[in-house]
Amino acid sequence: QPEMDMDIFNTLESNVRSYSRSFPAVFKKAKGYKLWDVNDKEYIDFFAGAGALNYGHNNEKLKQSLIKYLEQDEITHSLDMATVARGTFLRRFHDIILKPRQLEYKVMFPGPTGTNTVESALKIARKVTGRNTVISFTNAFHGMTIGSLSVTGNEAKRSGAGIPLSNTVFMPYENAVENVSSIKMIEHFLENRSSGLDLPAAMILETVQGEGGINAASDQWLQNIASICRRFGILLIVDDVQAGCGRTGTFFSFEPARIKPDIICLSKSIGGYGLPMALTLIKPEYDIWEPGEHNGTFRGNNLAFVAASEALDYWKTDDFSKGIQTKAAEMTHFIQKIIEEYPELKAEKRGRGLMQGVACAKDEISEKICGEAFKRGLLMETSGPKGEVFKFLPPLTIDEEGMTKGLNIIDESIQAALK
Ligand code: PMP
């Protein structure tokens, strides 16, 4: 008899965005790409903490660094005092990530989570420009607190605030509206000062929309956006909370587009071990905050710094990135195969890297496929405004065996869902 069952969650847990509804099991153990529930049933993880577990569960190297740190009674909480763990992370992030990519940014710790980095980005962009309006995009997801929610392009989520969230204009993401170029549309609104659109402080975007349907922007579109921003003195914020940290094959998702955003938001997998951590990278000329203008009790988690520093080892050579791209190619191949094999899904491939998905025209089918996958021991989530996309997000460290097993379960689940 397991020591714990679902009853306690069904009676006590809040129902707001609760994963215990889509994954009705009580989990107790995890390693790499696998999890086990209290009945010892094994699951393959194609969810990876919504992108927070890129290096897998209980990654051995990261775990050892944490155990050693704890055993030596090093600092765990220190507000934003200077600590060895914090300094080590900053040095390694500069040497391994920023310097080889010729990126010059000030690193700021905005608070523990993704929404904190978005809030800080919006705040600094407004302070720098003295402007208020922000351009965001349809189906964007940037977080659940008032500022980040106000740039989230999903009415159902925004309605949680109970009040109109103003100061954001949502433009169509690339290809969001058939036959409409969002680039031309944005330019038109900005050029026409009688459009009523105030010159914005910032544009904020995800290069691949994680929650909004795995829509991936092209390099060309990103370059055009960057050039509009330069032309109108708008700061470009790339929210790499989900698409960053290697998810799309390079450390930053925008690297193939060769753009240099003014502000970059990172969280989720930057903490390495699933520990809360967020970073805001700001071009040095925009670092204008006075001490105390942005702080918070938990904005420097030393345990997260320790795991994060160790995780950066994966980026010392190109091998990790190449490995992700090989696995991504296998995933793409699989998706193309199922689109051909199951025409009744009326499916379309979405995304890139190890952040891909299948958009289905048939209502509810994606959720059904995820349900069938769960029964067969695979965790997978839906994405998109109607949950029409089933989304493949395994840990980047997944091996050949895990990938094959996971994809086979998806194939079986599609067959079961179509019956
Ligand atoms: N930005 C993006 C792109 C995200 O995917 C998320 C979380 N799904 C957030 C911001 C918010 O992060 P958090 O849930 O840690 O506040």
CSV table of C-alpha atoms and ligand atoms in Angstrom, one decimal:
chain,number,residue,atom,x,y,z
A,1,GLN,CA,0.0,0.0,0.0
A,2,PRO,CA,1.6,3.3,-1.0
A,3,GLU,CA,2.0,5.9,1.8
A,4,MET,CA,0.2,8.6,-0.3
A,5,ASP,CA,-2.6,8.6,-2.9
A,6,MET,CA,-4.4,11.2,-5.0
A,7,ASP,CA,-7.2,11.9,-2.5
A,8,ILE,CA,-5.4,14.5,-0.6
A,9,PHE,CA,-4.7,16.5,-3.8
A,10,ASN,CA,-8.3,16.2,-5.0
A,11,THR,CA,-9.6,17.6,-1.7
A,12,LEU,CA,-7.0,20.1,-0.6
A,13,GLU,CA,-5.2,21.4,-3.6
A,14,SER,CA,-6.3,24.5,-5.3
A,15,ASN,CA,-7.5,23.8,-8.8
A,16,VAL,CA,-5.8,26.7,-10.4
A,17,ARG,CA,-3.3,25.5,-13.0
A,18,SER,CA,-2.8,22.2,-11.2
A,19,TYR,CA,-0.8,19.6,-13.0
A,20,SER,CA,-2.3,16.9,-10.8
A,21,ARG,CA,-5.4,17.0,-13.0
A,22,SER,CA,-3.4,16.2,-16.2
A,23,PHE,CA,-1.0,13.9,-14.5
A,24,PRO,CA,-3.1,12.1,-11.8
A,25,ALA,CA,-0.4,10.2,-10.0
A,26,VAL,CA,1.6,11.0,-6.8
A,27,PHE,CA,5.3,11.1,-7.9
A,28,LYS,CA,8.1,10.2,-5.5
A,29,LYS,CA,11.4,9.7,-7.4
A,30,ALA,CA,13.1,10.8,-10.5
A,31,LYS,CA,16.4,10.4,-12.3
A,32,GLY,CA,17.4,11.7,-15.7
A,33,TYR,CA,14.4,11.5,-18.0
A,34,LYS,CA,12.4,9.1,-15.8
A,35,LEU,CA,10.0,9.5,-12.9
A,36,TRP,CA,8.3,7.0,-10.7
A,37,ASP,CA,5.0,7.3,-8.8
A,38,VAL,CA,4.2,5.8,-5.4
A,39,ASN,CA,3.0,2.6,-7.1
A,40,ASP,CA,6.5,2.3,-8.7
A,41,LYS,CA,5.1,2.9,-12.2
A,42,GLU,CA,7.7,4.4,-14.4
A,43,TYR,CA,7.2,7.5,-16.6
A,44,ILE,CA,9.2,9.0,-19.4
A,45,ASP,CA,9.4,12.8,-19.0
A,46,PHE,CA,8.5,14.7,-22.2
A,47,PHE,CA,7.5,17.7,-20.0
A,48,ALA,CA,10.7,18.5,-18.1
A,49,GLY,CA,9.2,20.8,-15.5
A,50,ALA,CA,7.8,22.9,-18.4
A,51,GLY,CA,11.4,23.5,-19.5
A,52,ALA,CA,13.0,23.8,-16.0
A,53,LEU,CA,14.8,20.5,-16.1
A,54,ASN,CA,16.9,20.7,-19.2
A,55,TYR,CA,19.7,18.7,-17.5
A,56,GLY,CA,17.3,16.0,-16.3
A,57,HIS,CA,16.1,15.1,-12.8
A,58,ASN,CA,18.8,14.7,-10.1
A,59,ASN,CA,21.6,15.2,-12.6
A,60,GLU,CA,24.5,13.4,-10.9
A,61,LYS,CA,27.2,16.0,-11.5
A,62,LEU,CA,24.9,18.8,-10.3
A,63,LYS,CA,23.8,16.7,-7.3
A,64,GLN,CA,27.3,16.0,-6.2
A,65,SER,CA,28.2,19.8,-6.3
A,66,LEU,CA,25.2,20.5,-4.1
A,67,ILE,CA,26.0,17.7,-1.6
A,68,LYS,CA,29.6,19.0,-1.3
A,69,TYR,CA,28.4,22.6,-0.8
A,70,LEU,CA,25.9,21.6,1.9
A,71,GLU,CA,28.4,19.3,3.7
A,72,GLN,CA,30.8,22.2,4.0
A,73,ASP,CA,28.1,24.5,5.6
A,74,GLU,CA,28.6,27.1,2.9
A,75,ILE,CA,26.2,30.0,2.6
A,76,THR,CA,22.6,29.1,1.6
A,77,HIS,CA,20.8,32.4,2.1
A,78,SER,CA,22.4,35.8,1.9
A,79,LEU,CA,20.0,38.3,0.2
A,80,ASP,CA,22.3,39.8,-2.4
A,81,MET,CA,25.5,39.9,-0.4
A,82,ALA,CA,28.7,38.9,-2.2
A,83,THR,CA,29.2,35.1,-1.7
A,84,VAL,CA,31.7,32.7,-3.2
A,85,ALA,CA,28.8,30.8,-4.9
A,86,ARG,CA,27.4,33.9,-6.5
A,87,GLY,CA,30.9,35.2,-7.6
A,88,THR,CA,31.7,31.7,-9.1
A,89,PHE,CA,28.5,31.7,-11.1
A,90,LEU,CA,29.0,35.3,-12.4
A,91,ARG,CA,32.6,34.5,-13.5
A,92,ARG,CA,31.6,31.2,-15.2
A,93,PHE,CA,28.6,32.7,-16.9
A,94,HIS,CA,30.8,35.5,-18.3
A,95,ASP,CA,33.6,33.1,-19.3
A,96,ILE,CA,31.5,30.2,-20.7
A,97,ILE,CA,28.4,31.9,-22.1
A,98,LEU,CA,28.8,35.6,-22.7
A,99,LYS,CA,32.4,36.0,-23.8
A,100,PRO,CA,32.6,33.3,-26.5
A,101,ARG,CA,29.4,34.8,-28.0
A,102,GLN,CA,30.8,38.3,-27.9
A,103,LEU,CA,27.8,39.4,-25.8
A,104,GLU,CA,28.2,42.3,-23.4
A,105,TYR,CA,25.6,42.4,-20.7
A,106,LYS,CA,25.2,43.3,-17.1
A,107,VAL,CA,23.8,40.4,-15.2
A,108,MET,CA,21.1,41.1,-12.7
A,109,PHE,CA,19.2,38.8,-10.3
A,110,PRO,CA,15.6,40.0,-10.5
A,111,GLY,CA,14.0,37.5,-8.1
A,112,PRO,CA,13.5,33.7,-8.1
A,113,THR,CA,11.2,33.0,-11.0
A,114,GLY,CA,10.4,33.7,-14.7
A,115,THR,CA,7.9,36.3,-13.9
A,116,ASN,CA,10.4,38.3,-11.9
A,117,THR,CA,12.8,38.6,-14.8
A,118,VAL,CA,10.0,39.8,-17.1
A,119,GLU,CA,8.8,42.3,-14.5
A,120,SER,CA,12.4,43.7,-14.1
A,121,ALA,CA,12.8,43.9,-17.9
A,122,LEU,CA,9.6,45.9,-18.4
A,123,LYS,CA,10.5,48.1,-15.5
A,124,ILE,CA,14.0,49.0,-16.7
A,125,ALA,CA,12.8,49.5,-20.3
A,126,ARG,CA,10.3,52.0,-19.0
A,127,LYS,CA,12.8,53.8,-16.8
A,128,VAL,CA,15.4,54.0,-19.7
A,129,THR,CA,13.0,55.3,-22.3
A,130,GLY,CA,10.6,57.2,-20.2
A,131,ARG,CA,7.8,55.6,-22.3
A,132,ASN,CA,4.9,53.5,-21.0
A,133,THR,CA,3.5,51.4,-23.9
A,134,VAL,CA,4.8,47.9,-24.6
A,135,ILE,CA,4.3,45.9,-27.8
A,136,SER,CA,3.8,42.2,-27.2
A,137,PHE,CA,2.4,39.5,-29.5
A,138,THR,CA,-0.6,37.3,-29.9
A,139,ASN,CA,-0.4,34.1,-27.9
A,140,ALA,CA,2.6,35.3,-25.9
A,141,PHE,CA,3.1,33.9,-22.4
A,142,HIS,CA,5.3,35.9,-20.0
A,143,GLY,CA,4.1,35.2,-16.5
A,144,MET,CA,1.3,35.6,-14.0
A,145,THR,CA,2.0,38.8,-12.0
A,146,ILE,CA,0.4,42.0,-13.1
A,147,GLY,CA,3.3,43.4,-15.3
A,148,SER,CA,4.1,40.1,-17.0
A,149,LEU,CA,0.4,39.2,-17.3
A,150,SER,CA,-0.2,42.5,-19.0
A,151,VAL,CA,2.1,41.4,-21.8
A,152,THR,CA,0.6,37.9,-22.0
A,153,GLY,CA,-1.4,37.5,-25.1
A,154,ASN,CA,-4.0,35.2,-23.7
A,155,GLU,CA,-7.4,36.6,-22.7
A,156,ALA,CA,-8.3,33.7,-20.4
A,157,LYS,CA,-5.1,34.1,-18.4
A,158,ARG,CA,-5.4,37.9,-18.3
A,159,SER,CA,-8.9,37.7,-17.0
A,160,GLY,CA,-7.5,36.3,-13.8
A,161,ALA,CA,-6.5,39.9,-12.9
A,162,GLY,CA,-10.1,40.9,-12.7
A,163,ILE,CA,-9.3,44.4,-14.2
A,164,PRO,CA,-8.3,45.6,-17.6
A,165,LEU,CA,-4.6,45.3,-18.0
A,166,SER,CA,-3.6,48.4,-20.0
A,167,ASN,CA,-0.5,49.8,-21.7
A,168,THR,CA,0.2,46.8,-24.0
A,169,VAL,CA,-0.6,46.5,-27.7
A,170,PHE,CA,-0.6,43.0,-29.1
A,171,MET,CA,0.6,42.7,-32.6
A,172,PRO,CA,0.3,39.5,-34.6
A,173,TYR,CA,3.2,37.1,-34.1
A,174,GLU,CA,4.9,36.0,-37.4
A,175,ASN,CA,2.3,34.1,-39.5
A,176,ALA,CA,-0.4,34.6,-36.8
A,177,VAL,CA,-2.8,36.1,-39.4
A,178,GLU,CA,-3.0,34.6,-42.9
A,179,ASN,CA,-1.7,37.0,-45.6
A,180,VAL,CA,-0.8,39.7,-43.1
A,181,SER,CA,2.8,40.7,-42.5
A,182,SER,CA,3.1,41.6,-38.9
A,183,ILE,CA,6.3,43.5,-39.7
A,184,LYS,CA,4.5,45.8,-42.2
A,185,MET,CA,1.7,46.2,-39.7
A,186,ILE,CA,4.0,47.2,-36.8
A,187,GLU,CA,5.9,49.6,-39.1
A,188,HIS,CA,2.6,51.1,-40.3
A,189,PHE,CA,1.4,51.7,-36.8
A,190,LEU,CA,4.7,53.2,-35.7
A,191,GLU,CA,5.3,55.4,-38.8
A,192,ASN,CA,1.8,56.8,-38.7
A,193,ARG,CA,1.8,59.0,-35.7
A,194,SER,CA,-1.9,59.4,-36.1
A,195,SER,CA,-2.4,55.7,-35.4
A,196,GLY,CA,-2.9,56.4,-31.8
A,197,LEU,CA,-0.1,54.0,-30.8
A,198,ASP,CA,2.3,55.8,-28.4
A,199,LEU,CA,5.9,55.1,-29.1
A,200,PRO,CA,6.6,52.0,-27.0
A,201,ALA,CA,9.3,51.5,-24.4
A,202,ALA,CA,9.8,47.9,-25.4
A,203,MET,CA,8.8,45.0,-27.6
A,204,ILE,CA,8.8,41.7,-25.8
A,205,LEU,CA,8.8,38.3,-27.5
A,206,GLU,CA,9.6,34.6,-27.3
A,207,THR,CA,11.5,33.2,-30.3
A,208,VAL,CA,9.4,30.1,-29.8
A,209,GLN,CA,6.1,30.6,-28.0
A,210,GLY,CA,6.2,27.9,-25.3
A,211,GLU,CA,2.7,28.1,-23.9
A,212,GLY,CA,1.1,29.8,-26.9
A,213,GLY,CA,1.4,26.9,-29.4
A,214,ILE,CA,5.1,26.3,-30.1
A,215,ASN,CA,5.1,28.9,-32.8
A,216,ALA,CA,8.7,29.5,-33.9
A,217,ALA,CA,9.7,32.8,-35.4
A,218,SER,CA,12.1,32.8,-38.4
A,219,ASP,CA,15.5,34.4,-38.2
A,220,GLN,CA,14.4,36.9,-40.8
A,221,TRP,CA,11.4,38.0,-38.8
A,222,LEU,CA,13.5,38.4,-35.6
A,223,GLN,CA,16.0,40.5,-37.6
A,224,ASN,CA,13.2,42.7,-38.9
A,225,ILE,CA,11.8,43.2,-35.4
A,226,ALA,CA,15.3,44.1,-34.1
A,227,SER,CA,15.8,46.6,-36.8
A,228,ILE,CA,12.3,48.2,-36.2
A,229,CYS,CA,13.3,48.5,-32.5
A,230,ARG,CA,16.6,50.2,-33.4
A,231,ARG,CA,14.8,52.6,-35.8
A,232,PHE,CA,12.2,53.8,-33.2
A,233,GLY,CA,14.4,53.7,-30.1
A,234,ILE,CA,12.4,50.7,-28.7
A,235,LEU,CA,14.2,48.2,-26.4
A,236,LEU,CA,14.0,44.6,-27.6
A,237,ILE,CA,13.3,42.2,-24.8
A,238,VAL,CA,13.7,38.5,-25.6
A,239,ASP,CA,12.0,36.3,-23.1
A,240,ASP,CA,14.2,33.2,-23.2
A,241,VAL,CA,12.7,31.7,-20.0
A,242,GLN,CA,11.5,28.6,-21.8
A,243,ALA,CA,13.3,28.6,-25.1
A,244,GLY,CA,16.7,29.5,-23.6
A,245,CYS,CA,19.4,27.4,-21.8
A,246,GLY,CA,19.8,25.1,-24.9
A,247,ARG,CA,16.2,24.2,-25.5
A,248,THR,CA,16.3,25.1,-29.2
A,249,GLY,CA,19.9,23.8,-29.7
A,250,THR,CA,22.0,26.9,-28.8
A,251,PHE,CA,22.4,28.4,-25.3
A,252,PHE,CA,20.3,31.5,-26.3
A,253,SER,CA,17.4,30.8,-28.7
A,254,PHE,CA,18.2,33.9,-30.8
A,255,GLU,CA,21.8,33.0,-31.6
A,256,PRO,CA,21.0,31.6,-35.1
A,257,ALA,CA,19.3,35.0,-35.9
A,258,ARG,CA,22.4,36.8,-34.9
A,259,ILE,CA,20.5,39.5,-33.1
A,260,LYS,CA,21.6,41.2,-29.8
A,261,PRO,CA,18.5,42.0,-27.7
A,262,ASP,CA,18.7,44.9,-25.4
A,263,ILE,CA,17.4,42.8,-22.5
A,264,ILE,CA,17.3,39.0,-22.1
A,265,CYS,CA,15.1,37.1,-19.6
A,266,LEU,CA,16.3,33.7,-18.3
A,267,SER,CA,14.9,31.4,-15.7
A,268,LYS,CA,13.6,27.8,-15.5
A,269,SER,CA,16.7,25.8,-16.5
A,270,ILE,CA,19.3,28.4,-15.6
A,271,GLY,CA,19.1,27.0,-12.0
A,272,GLY,CA,20.1,23.7,-13.4
A,273,TYR,CA,18.6,21.4,-10.8
A,274,GLY,CA,15.1,22.7,-10.8
A,275,LEU,CA,16.0,25.3,-8.2
A,276,PRO,CA,14.4,28.7,-8.5
A,277,MET,CA,16.6,31.2,-10.2
A,278,ALA,CA,16.3,34.0,-12.8
A,279,LEU,CA,18.6,36.3,-14.6
A,280,THR,CA,18.0,39.6,-16.4
A,281,LEU,CA,20.7,40.5,-18.8
A,282,ILE,CA,20.9,44.2,-19.6
A,283,LYS,CA,23.0,46.0,-22.1
A,284,PRO,CA,25.5,48.0,-20.0
A,285,GLU,CA,24.3,51.4,-21.1
A,286,TYR,CA,20.8,50.6,-19.7
A,287,ASP,CA,22.1,49.7,-16.3
A,288,ILE,CA,20.7,52.9,-14.7
A,289,TRP,CA,19.0,51.6,-11.5
A,290,GLU,CA,20.2,53.2,-8.3
A,291,PRO,CA,20.8,50.8,-5.4
A,292,GLY,CA,17.5,49.7,-4.0
A,293,GLU,CA,15.4,50.4,-7.1
A,294,HIS,CA,15.0,46.7,-7.7
A,295,ASN,CA,15.6,44.2,-4.9
A,296,GLY,CA,14.1,41.2,-3.2
A,297,THR,CA,14.8,38.7,-0.4
A,298,PHE,CA,15.2,35.6,-2.5
A,299,ARG,CA,16.8,37.0,-5.6
A,300,GLY,CA,20.1,35.3,-5.0
A,301,ASN,CA,19.7,31.6,-4.1
A,302,ASN,CA,23.1,30.2,-3.4
A,303,LEU,CA,22.2,26.6,-3.9
A,304,ALA,CA,20.8,27.5,-7.3
A,305,PHE,CA,24.1,29.3,-8.1
A,306,VAL,CA,26.1,26.2,-7.2
A,307,ALA,CA,24.0,23.9,-9.5
A,308,ALA,CA,23.9,26.6,-12.2
A,309,SER,CA,27.7,27.0,-12.2
A,310,GLU,CA,28.1,23.2,-12.5
A,311,ALA,CA,25.5,23.0,-15.4
A,312,LEU,CA,27.5,25.6,-17.4
A,313,ASP,CA,30.1,22.9,-17.9
A,314,TYR,CA,27.8,21.4,-20.5
A,315,TRP,CA,28.5,24.6,-22.6
A,316,LYS,CA,32.3,24.5,-22.5
A,317,THR,CA,32.5,22.8,-25.9
A,318,ASP,CA,30.1,22.5,-28.8
A,319,ASP,CA,29.3,18.8,-28.1
A,320,PHE,CA,26.2,19.4,-26.0
A,321,SER,CA,24.7,21.7,-28.6
A,322,LYS,CA,25.5,19.3,-31.4
A,323,GLY,CA,23.9,16.4,-29.4
A,324,ILE,CA,20.7,18.5,-28.9
A,325,GLN,CA,20.6,19.2,-32.7
A,326,THR,CA,20.9,15.5,-33.5
A,327,LYS,CA,18.1,14.5,-31.1
A,328,ALA,CA,16.0,17.4,-32.5
A,329,ALA,CA,16.5,16.0,-36.1
A,330,GLU,CA,15.2,12.7,-34.9
A,331,MET,CA,12.2,14.3,-33.3
A,332,THR,CA,11.5,16.3,-36.5
A,333,HIS,CA,11.7,13.1,-38.6
A,334,PHE,CA,9.2,11.4,-36.2
A,335,ILE,CA,6.8,14.3,-36.4
A,336,GLN,CA,6.9,14.4,-40.2
A,337,LYS,CA,6.2,10.6,-40.2
A,338,ILE,CA,3.1,10.8,-37.9
A,339,ILE,CA,1.7,13.7,-39.9
A,340,GLU,CA,1.9,11.5,-43.0
A,341,GLU,CA,0.7,8.4,-41.3
A,342,TYR,CA,-2.3,9.9,-39.6
A,343,PRO,CA,-3.8,12.4,-42.1
A,344,GLU,CA,-7.0,12.5,-40.0
A,345,LEU,CA,-5.2,14.5,-37.4
A,346,LYS,CA,-4.8,17.3,-40.0
A,347,ALA,CA,-1.6,18.0,-38.2
A,348,GLU,CA,1.1,20.6,-38.6
A,349,LYS,CA,4.7,20.5,-37.2
A,350,ARG,CA,5.6,23.3,-34.8
A,351,GLY,CA,8.8,24.5,-33.2
A,352,ARG,CA,12.5,23.7,-33.4
A,353,GLY,CA,15.3,22.1,-31.4
A,354,LEU,CA,13.9,20.0,-28.5
A,355,MET,CA,11.0,22.3,-28.3
A,356,GLN,CA,8.6,20.9,-30.9
A,357,GLY,CA,5.0,20.1,-31.1
A,358,VAL,CA,2.2,18.8,-33.3
A,359,ALA,CA,-0.8,21.1,-33.9
A,360,CYS,CA,-4.0,19.2,-34.6
A,361,ALA,CA,-7.0,20.7,-36.4
A,362,LYS,CA,-9.3,18.2,-34.7
A,363,ASP,CA,-10.7,19.6,-31.4
A,364,GLU,CA,-9.7,18.0,-28.1
A,365,ILE,CA,-7.6,15.3,-29.8
A,366,SER,CA,-4.3,16.7,-28.5
A,367,GLU,CA,-5.5,16.5,-24.9
A,368,LYS,CA,-6.7,12.9,-25.6
A,369,ILE,CA,-3.3,11.9,-27.0
A,370,CYS,CA,-1.6,13.3,-23.8
A,371,GLY,CA,-4.1,11.4,-21.7
A,372,GLU,CA,-3.4,8.1,-23.6
A,373,ALA,CA,0.4,8.9,-23.2
A,374,PHE,CA,0.0,9.3,-19.5
A,375,LYS,CA,-1.7,5.9,-19.2
A,376,ARG,CA,1.3,4.4,-21.1
A,377,GLY,CA,3.9,6.1,-18.9
A,378,LEU,CA,4.8,9.3,-20.7
A,379,LEU,CA,4.3,12.8,-19.4
A,380,MET,CA,3.4,15.3,-22.1
A,381,GLU,CA,1.6,18.6,-22.0
A,382,THR,CA,-0.6,20.5,-24.5
A,383,SER,CA,0.1,24.1,-25.6
A,384,GLY,CA,-1.7,26.7,-27.6
A,385,PRO,CA,-4.8,28.9,-27.1
A,386,LYS,CA,-7.1,25.9,-27.4
A,387,GLY,CA,-4.6,23.3,-26.2
A,388,GLU,CA,-4.5,22.1,-29.8
A,389,VAL,CA,-0.8,21.3,-29.8
A,390,PHE,CA,0.8,18.4,-28.0
A,391,LYS,CA,4.3,19.4,-27.0
A,392,PHE,CA,7.6,17.4,-26.9
A,393,LEU,CA,9.9,18.8,-24.2
A,394,PRO,CA,12.2,16.1,-22.9
A,395,PRO,CA,15.3,16.8,-20.9
A,396,LEU,CA,18.1,17.8,-23.2
A,397,THR,CA,20.2,15.0,-21.7
A,398,ILE,CA,17.8,12.3,-22.8
A,399,ASP,CA,19.5,9.3,-24.5
A,400,GLU,CA,18.7,7.4,-27.6
A,401,GLU,CA,16.8,4.7,-25.7
A,402,GLY,CA,14.6,7.3,-23.9
A,403,MET,CA,13.9,9.2,-27.0
A,404,THR,CA,12.9,6.0,-29.0
A,405,LYS,CA,10.7,4.8,-26.1
A,406,GLY,CA,9.0,8.2,-25.7
A,407,LEU,CA,8.3,8.5,-29.4
A,408,ASN,CA,6.9,5.0,-29.6
A,409,ILE,CA,4.5,5.7,-26.8
A,410,ILE,CA,3.4,8.8,-28.6
A,411,ASP,CA,2.7,6.8,-31.8
A,412,GLU,CA,0.7,4.2,-29.8
A,413,SER,CA,-1.2,7.0,-28.0
A,414,ILE,CA,-2.2,8.7,-31.3
A,415,GLN,CA,-3.6,5.3,-32.5
A,416,ALA,CA,-5.5,4.9,-29.2
A,417,ALA,CA,-6.9,8.4,-29.3
A,418,LEU,CA,-8.1,8.1,-32.9
A,419,LYS,CA,-10.0,4.9,-32.2
B,1,PMP,N1,8.1,33.5,-19.7
B,1,PMP,C1,8.0,32.3,-20.4
B,1,PMP,C2,8.3,32.3,-21.9
B,1,PMP,C3,7.5,31.2,-19.8
B,1,PMP,O1,7.3,30.0,-20.5
B,1,PMP,C4,7.2,31.3,-18.4
B,1,PMP,C5,6.6,30.0,-17.7
B,1,PMP,N2,6.0,29.1,-18.4
B,1,PMP,C6,7.3,32.5,-17.8
B,1,PMP,C7,7.8,33.6,-18.4
B,1,PMP,C8,7.0,32.6,-16.3
B,1,PMP,O2,7.9,31.9,-15.5
B,1,PMP,P1,7.5,31.5,-14.0
B,1,PMP,O3,6.4,30.5,-14.1
B,1,PMP,O4,8.7,30.9,-13.4
B,1,PMP,O5,7.1,32.8,-13.3
